[in-house]
Short mmCIF file of C-alpha atoms and ligand atoms in Angstrom, two decimals:
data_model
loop_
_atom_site.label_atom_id
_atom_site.label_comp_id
_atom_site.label_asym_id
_atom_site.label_seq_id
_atom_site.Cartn_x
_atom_site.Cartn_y
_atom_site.Cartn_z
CA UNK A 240 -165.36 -176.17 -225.68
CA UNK A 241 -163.92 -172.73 -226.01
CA UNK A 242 -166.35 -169.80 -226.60
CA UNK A 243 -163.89 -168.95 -229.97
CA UNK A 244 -164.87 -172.14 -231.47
CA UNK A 245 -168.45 -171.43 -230.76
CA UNK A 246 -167.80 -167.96 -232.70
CA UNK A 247 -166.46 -170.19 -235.66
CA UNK A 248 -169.17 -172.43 -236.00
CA UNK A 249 -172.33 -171.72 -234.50
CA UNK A 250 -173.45 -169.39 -237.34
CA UNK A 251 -175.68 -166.41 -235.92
CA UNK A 252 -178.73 -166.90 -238.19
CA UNK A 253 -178.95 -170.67 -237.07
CA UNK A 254 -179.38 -169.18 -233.39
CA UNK A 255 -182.01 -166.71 -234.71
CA UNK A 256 -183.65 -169.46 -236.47
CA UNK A 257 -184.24 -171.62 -233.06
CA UNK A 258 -185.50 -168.64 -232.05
CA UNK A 259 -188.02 -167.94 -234.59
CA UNK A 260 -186.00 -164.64 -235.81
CA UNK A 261 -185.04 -163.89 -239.41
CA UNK A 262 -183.24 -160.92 -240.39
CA UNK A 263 -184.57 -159.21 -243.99
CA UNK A 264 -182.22 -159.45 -246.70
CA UNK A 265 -180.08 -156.16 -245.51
CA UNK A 266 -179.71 -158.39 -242.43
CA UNK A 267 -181.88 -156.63 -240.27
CA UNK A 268 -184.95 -157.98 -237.76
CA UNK A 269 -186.78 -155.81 -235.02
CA UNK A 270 -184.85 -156.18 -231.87
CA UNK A 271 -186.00 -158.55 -229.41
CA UNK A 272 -184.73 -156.48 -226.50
CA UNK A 273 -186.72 -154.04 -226.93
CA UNK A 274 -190.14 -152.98 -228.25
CA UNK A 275 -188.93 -152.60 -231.35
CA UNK A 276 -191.25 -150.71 -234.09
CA UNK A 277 -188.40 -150.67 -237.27
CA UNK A 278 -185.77 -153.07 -237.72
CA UNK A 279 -183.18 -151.79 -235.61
CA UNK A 280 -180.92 -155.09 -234.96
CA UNK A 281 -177.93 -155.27 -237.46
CA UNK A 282 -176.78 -158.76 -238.10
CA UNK A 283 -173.18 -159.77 -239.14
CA UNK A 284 -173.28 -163.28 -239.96
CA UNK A 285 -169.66 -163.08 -241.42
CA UNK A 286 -168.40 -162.29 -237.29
CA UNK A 287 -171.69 -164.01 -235.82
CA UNK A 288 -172.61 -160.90 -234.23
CA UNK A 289 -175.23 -158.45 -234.05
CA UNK A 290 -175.92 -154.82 -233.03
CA UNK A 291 -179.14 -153.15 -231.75
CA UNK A 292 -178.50 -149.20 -232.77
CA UNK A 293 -181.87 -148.42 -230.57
CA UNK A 294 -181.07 -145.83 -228.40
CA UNK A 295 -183.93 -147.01 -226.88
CA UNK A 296 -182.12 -150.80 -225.93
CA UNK A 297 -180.04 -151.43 -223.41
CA UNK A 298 -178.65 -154.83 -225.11
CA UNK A 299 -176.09 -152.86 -227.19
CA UNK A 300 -173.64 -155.48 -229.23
CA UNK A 301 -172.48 -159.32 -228.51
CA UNK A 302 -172.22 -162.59 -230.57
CA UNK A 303 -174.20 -165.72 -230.49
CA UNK A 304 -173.70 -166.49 -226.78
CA UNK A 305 -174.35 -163.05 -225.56
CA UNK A 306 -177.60 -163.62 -227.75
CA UNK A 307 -178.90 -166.47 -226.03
CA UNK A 308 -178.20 -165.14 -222.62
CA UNK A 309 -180.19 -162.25 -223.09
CA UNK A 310 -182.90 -163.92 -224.84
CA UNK A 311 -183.11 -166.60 -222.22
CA UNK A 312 -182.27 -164.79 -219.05
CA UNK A 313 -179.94 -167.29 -218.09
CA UNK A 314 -176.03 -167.39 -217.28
CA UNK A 315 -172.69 -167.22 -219.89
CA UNK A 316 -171.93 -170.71 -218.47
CA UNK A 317 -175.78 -171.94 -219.27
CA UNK A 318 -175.36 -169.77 -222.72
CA UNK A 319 -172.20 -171.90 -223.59
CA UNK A 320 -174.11 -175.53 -223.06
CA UNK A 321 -177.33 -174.12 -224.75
CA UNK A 322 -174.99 -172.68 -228.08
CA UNK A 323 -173.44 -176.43 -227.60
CA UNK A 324 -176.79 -177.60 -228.03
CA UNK A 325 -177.75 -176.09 -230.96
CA UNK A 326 -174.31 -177.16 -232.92
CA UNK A 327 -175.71 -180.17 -232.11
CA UNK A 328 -173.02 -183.30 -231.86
CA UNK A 329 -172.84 -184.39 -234.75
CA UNK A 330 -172.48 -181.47 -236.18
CA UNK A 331 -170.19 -180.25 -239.09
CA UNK A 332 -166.61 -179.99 -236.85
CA UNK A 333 -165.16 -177.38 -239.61
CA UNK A 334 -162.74 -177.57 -242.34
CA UNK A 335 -159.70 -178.96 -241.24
CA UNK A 336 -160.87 -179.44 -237.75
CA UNK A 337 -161.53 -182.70 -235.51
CA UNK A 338 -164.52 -183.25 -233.52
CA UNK A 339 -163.98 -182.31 -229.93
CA UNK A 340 -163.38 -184.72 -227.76
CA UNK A 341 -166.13 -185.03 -224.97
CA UNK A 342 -163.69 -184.05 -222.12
CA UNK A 343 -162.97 -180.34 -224.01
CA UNK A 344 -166.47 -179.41 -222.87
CA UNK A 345 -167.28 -177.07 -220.03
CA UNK A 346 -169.93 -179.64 -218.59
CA UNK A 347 -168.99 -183.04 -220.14
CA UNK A 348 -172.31 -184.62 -220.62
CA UNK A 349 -173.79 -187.26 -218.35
CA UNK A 350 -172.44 -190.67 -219.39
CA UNK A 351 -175.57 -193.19 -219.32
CA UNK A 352 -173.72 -194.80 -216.36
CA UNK A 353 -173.30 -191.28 -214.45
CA UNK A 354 -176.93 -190.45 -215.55
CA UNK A 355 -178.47 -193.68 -213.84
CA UNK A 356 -176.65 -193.34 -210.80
CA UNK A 357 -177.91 -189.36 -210.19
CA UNK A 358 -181.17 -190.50 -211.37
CA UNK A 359 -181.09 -193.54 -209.23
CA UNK A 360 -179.88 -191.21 -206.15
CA UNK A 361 -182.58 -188.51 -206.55
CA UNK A 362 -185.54 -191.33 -206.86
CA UNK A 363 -184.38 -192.74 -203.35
CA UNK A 364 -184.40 -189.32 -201.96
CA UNK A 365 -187.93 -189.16 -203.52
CA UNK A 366 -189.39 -192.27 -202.45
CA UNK A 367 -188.02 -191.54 -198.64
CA UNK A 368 -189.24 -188.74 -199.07
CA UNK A 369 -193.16 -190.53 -199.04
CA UNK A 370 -192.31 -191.40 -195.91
CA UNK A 371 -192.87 -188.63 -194.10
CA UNK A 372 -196.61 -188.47 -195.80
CA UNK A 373 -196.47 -184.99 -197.44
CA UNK A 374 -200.26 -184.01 -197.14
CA UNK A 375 -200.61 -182.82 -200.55
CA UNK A 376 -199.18 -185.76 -202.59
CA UNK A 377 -200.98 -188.12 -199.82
CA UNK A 378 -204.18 -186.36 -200.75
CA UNK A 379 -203.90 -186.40 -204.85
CA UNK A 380 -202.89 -189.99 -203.90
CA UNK A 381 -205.57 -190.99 -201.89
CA UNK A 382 -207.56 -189.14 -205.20
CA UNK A 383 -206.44 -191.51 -207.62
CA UNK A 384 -206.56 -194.20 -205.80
CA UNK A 385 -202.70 -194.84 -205.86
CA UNK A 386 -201.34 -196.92 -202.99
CA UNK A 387 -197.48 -195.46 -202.50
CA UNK A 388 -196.59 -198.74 -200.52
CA UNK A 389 -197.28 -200.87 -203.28
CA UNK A 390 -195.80 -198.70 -206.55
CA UNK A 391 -192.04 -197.54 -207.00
CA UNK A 392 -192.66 -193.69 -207.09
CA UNK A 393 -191.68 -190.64 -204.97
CA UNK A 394 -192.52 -187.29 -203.82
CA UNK A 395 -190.28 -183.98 -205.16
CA UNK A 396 -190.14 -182.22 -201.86
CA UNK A 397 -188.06 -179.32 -203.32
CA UNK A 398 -185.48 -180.45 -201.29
CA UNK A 399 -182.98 -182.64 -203.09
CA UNK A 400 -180.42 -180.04 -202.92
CA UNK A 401 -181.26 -178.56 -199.23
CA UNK A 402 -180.45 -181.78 -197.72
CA UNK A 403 -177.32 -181.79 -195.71
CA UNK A 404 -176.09 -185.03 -197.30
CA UNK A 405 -176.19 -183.61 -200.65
CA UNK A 406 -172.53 -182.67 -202.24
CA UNK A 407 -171.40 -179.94 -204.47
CA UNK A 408 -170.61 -182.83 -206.81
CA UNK A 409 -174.23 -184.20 -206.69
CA UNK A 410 -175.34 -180.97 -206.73
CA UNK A 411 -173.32 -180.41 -210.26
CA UNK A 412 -174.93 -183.98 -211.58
CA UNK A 413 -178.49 -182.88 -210.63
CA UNK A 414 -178.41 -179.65 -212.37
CA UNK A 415 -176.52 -181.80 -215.53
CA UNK A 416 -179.22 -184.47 -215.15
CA UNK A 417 -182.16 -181.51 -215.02
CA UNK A 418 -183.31 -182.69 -211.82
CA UNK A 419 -181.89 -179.06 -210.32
CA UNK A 420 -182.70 -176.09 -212.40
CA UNK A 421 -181.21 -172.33 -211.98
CA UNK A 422 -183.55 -169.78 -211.57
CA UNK A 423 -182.50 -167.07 -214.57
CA UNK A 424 -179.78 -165.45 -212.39
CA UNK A 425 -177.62 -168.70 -211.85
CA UNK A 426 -177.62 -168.09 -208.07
CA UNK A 427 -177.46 -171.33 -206.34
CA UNK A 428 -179.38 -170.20 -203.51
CA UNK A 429 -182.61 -169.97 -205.78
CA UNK A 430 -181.86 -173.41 -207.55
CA UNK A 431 -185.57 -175.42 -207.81
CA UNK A 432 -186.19 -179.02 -208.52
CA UNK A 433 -187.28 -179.81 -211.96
CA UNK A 434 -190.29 -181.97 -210.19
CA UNK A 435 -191.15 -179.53 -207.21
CA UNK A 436 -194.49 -180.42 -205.92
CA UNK A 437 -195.21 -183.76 -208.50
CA UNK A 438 -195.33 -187.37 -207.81
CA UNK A 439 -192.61 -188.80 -209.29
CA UNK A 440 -192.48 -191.67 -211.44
CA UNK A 441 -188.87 -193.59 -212.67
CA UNK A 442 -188.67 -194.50 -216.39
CA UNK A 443 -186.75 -197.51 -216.93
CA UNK A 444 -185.21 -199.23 -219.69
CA UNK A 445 -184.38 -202.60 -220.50
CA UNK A 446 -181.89 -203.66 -218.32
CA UNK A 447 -184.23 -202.03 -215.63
CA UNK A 448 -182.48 -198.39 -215.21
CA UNK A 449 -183.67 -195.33 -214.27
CA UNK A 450 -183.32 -193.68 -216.93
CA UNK A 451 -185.75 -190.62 -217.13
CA UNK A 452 -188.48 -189.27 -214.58
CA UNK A 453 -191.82 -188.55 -215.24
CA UNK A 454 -193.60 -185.68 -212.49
CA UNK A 455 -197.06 -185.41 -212.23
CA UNK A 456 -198.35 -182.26 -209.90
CA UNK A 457 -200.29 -182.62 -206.86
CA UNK A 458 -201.83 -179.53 -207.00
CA UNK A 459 -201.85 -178.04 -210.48
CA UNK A 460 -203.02 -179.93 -213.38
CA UNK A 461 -199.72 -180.04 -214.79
CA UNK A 462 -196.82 -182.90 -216.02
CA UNK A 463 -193.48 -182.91 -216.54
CA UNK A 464 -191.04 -185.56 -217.82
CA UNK A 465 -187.16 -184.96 -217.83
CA UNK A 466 -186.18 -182.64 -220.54
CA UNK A 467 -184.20 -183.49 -223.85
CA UNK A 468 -185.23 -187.32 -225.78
CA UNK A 469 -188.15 -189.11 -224.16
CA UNK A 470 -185.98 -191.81 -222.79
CA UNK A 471 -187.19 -194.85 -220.50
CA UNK A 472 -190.87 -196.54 -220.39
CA UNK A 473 -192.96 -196.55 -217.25
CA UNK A 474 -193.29 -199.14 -215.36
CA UNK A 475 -190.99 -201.07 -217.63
CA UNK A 476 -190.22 -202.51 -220.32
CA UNK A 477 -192.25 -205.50 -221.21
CA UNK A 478 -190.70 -209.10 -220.53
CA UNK A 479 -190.13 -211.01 -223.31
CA UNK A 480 -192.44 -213.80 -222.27
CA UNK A 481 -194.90 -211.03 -223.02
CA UNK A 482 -198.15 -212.46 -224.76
CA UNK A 483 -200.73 -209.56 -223.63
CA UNK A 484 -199.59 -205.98 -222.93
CA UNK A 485 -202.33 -203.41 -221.74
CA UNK A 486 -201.32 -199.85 -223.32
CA UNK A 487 -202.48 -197.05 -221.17
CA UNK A 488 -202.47 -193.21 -221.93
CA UNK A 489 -200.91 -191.80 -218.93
CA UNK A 490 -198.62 -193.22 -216.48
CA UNK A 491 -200.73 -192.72 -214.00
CA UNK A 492 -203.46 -195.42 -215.12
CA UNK A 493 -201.11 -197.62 -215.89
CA UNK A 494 -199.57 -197.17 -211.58
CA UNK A 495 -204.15 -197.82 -211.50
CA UNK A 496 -203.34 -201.02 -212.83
CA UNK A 497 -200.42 -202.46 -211.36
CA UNK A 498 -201.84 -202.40 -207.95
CA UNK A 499 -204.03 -205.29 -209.74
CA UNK A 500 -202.79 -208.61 -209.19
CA UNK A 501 -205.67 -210.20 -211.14
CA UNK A 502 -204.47 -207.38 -213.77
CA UNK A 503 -200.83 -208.17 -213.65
CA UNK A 504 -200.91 -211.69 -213.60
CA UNK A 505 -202.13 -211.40 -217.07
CA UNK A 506 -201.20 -208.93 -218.74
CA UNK A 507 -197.76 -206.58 -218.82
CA UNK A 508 -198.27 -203.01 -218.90
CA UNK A 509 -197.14 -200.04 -220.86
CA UNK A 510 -197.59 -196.22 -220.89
CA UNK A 511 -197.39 -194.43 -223.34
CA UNK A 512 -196.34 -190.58 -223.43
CA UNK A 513 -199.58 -188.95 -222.67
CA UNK A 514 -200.58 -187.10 -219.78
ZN1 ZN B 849 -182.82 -153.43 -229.09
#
């Protein structure tokens, strides 16, 4: 997708809006860029742009990607996909205007297929990566009385894009997937893993494929499932033969359970999306 068409229909108060902003009715708002006491951003919905006249502000003038890279601290080319975002797909293509095609865009967007096989790659890396016995998720396993041999989950290393095996190409999938991140800069050298540090868990769907990640930290008390749509269940979903399901809270009571044979034998299991 071409920045122009971005210009034409990503209107500038819809990007304020995600944002929380709202100009007053002479189309003004106090700058974000700046410590701003009075109003002194200038919106011009008709162009989609906006002017800070702060001589105070160093952000100056720009249109709605230039206003989403500042506010976010993140790259033009990460501006573009995040203003794609927000038009949102099925949005309103424009008078006399087709819907682009999926190949127009910068990034073309995982297809399922692509996004199982990344997803599939990275949990392998993971799981070898338990291998090795990385004291802190050992420990925080040994804690919850998780058995690693007997579940399908991994350890995030931080090094899914350090190994030499990895390809630019993978490298490109993994950041599309979220499994890399950027650090605000866009320099590859400072790329993290979305799961750094966390136990990871696949998410499956029906036919079986990964299809989503769910982290949980060894060391902080914090989770983390793969941004965008909570897709995939954990372990699985139920078989249809199904008769008595066990729902637990959090993933990780439901990886208690299925180290149960007399609990599995019975019953299927299901977590739900709590922590
Ligand atoms: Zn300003």
């Amino acid at each position: 997708m071409e920045i122009s068409e971005i210009k034409q229909r990503l209107p500038i108060l819809k990007v304020l809006s995600h944002y929380h902003l709202k100009p007053d009715r002479n189309g003004r708002l106090c700058c974000p860029f700046h410590n701003d006491k009075t109003p002194s951003m200038q919106v011009y919905p008709e162009t989609g742009t906006w002017t800070c006249f702060s001589s105070n502000c160093s952000a100056g003038s720009g249109d709605q990607v230039d206003f989403i890279m500042r506010k976010e601290g993140i790259t033009k080319h990460l501006a573009i996909l995040k203003a794609q975002d927000l038009m949102g797909e099925t949005g309103d293509p424009g008078p006399g205007k087709s819907k682009p095609s999926p190949e127009k865009k910068l990034v073309p967007e995982l297809t399922p297929g692509e996004r199982t096989q990344i997803l599939t790659e990275a949990f392998t890396h993971f799981a070898r990566s338990m291998n090795k016995r990385p004291e802190n998720a050992i420990k925080y396993l040994e804690s919850r009385r998780l058995d690693y041999k007997r579940l399908s989950i991994g350890f995030d290393a931080g090094t899914l894009h350090k190994i030499k095996e990895t390809t630019p190409e993978q490298k490109q999938l993994y950041l599309q997937a979220g499994l890399l991140k950027p650090d605000k800069f866009g320099r590859e050298e400072s790329y993290y893993t979305r799961f750094k540090g966390c136990i990871v868990f696949p998410l499956l769907d029906r036919s079986k494929n990964i299809v989503s990640m769910y982290g949980r930290h060894t060391e902080k008390p914090e989770h983390h499932y793969l941004e965008g749509d909570h897709r995939g269940l954990y372990p699985g979903y139920p078989d249809r033969e199904t008769t008595r399901l066990i729902l637990t809270e959090a993933v990780i009571d439901a990886a208690t359970l299925q180290q149960l044979p007399e609990i599995t034998k019975d019953f299927s299991l299901l977590a739900l999306y709590g922590t």
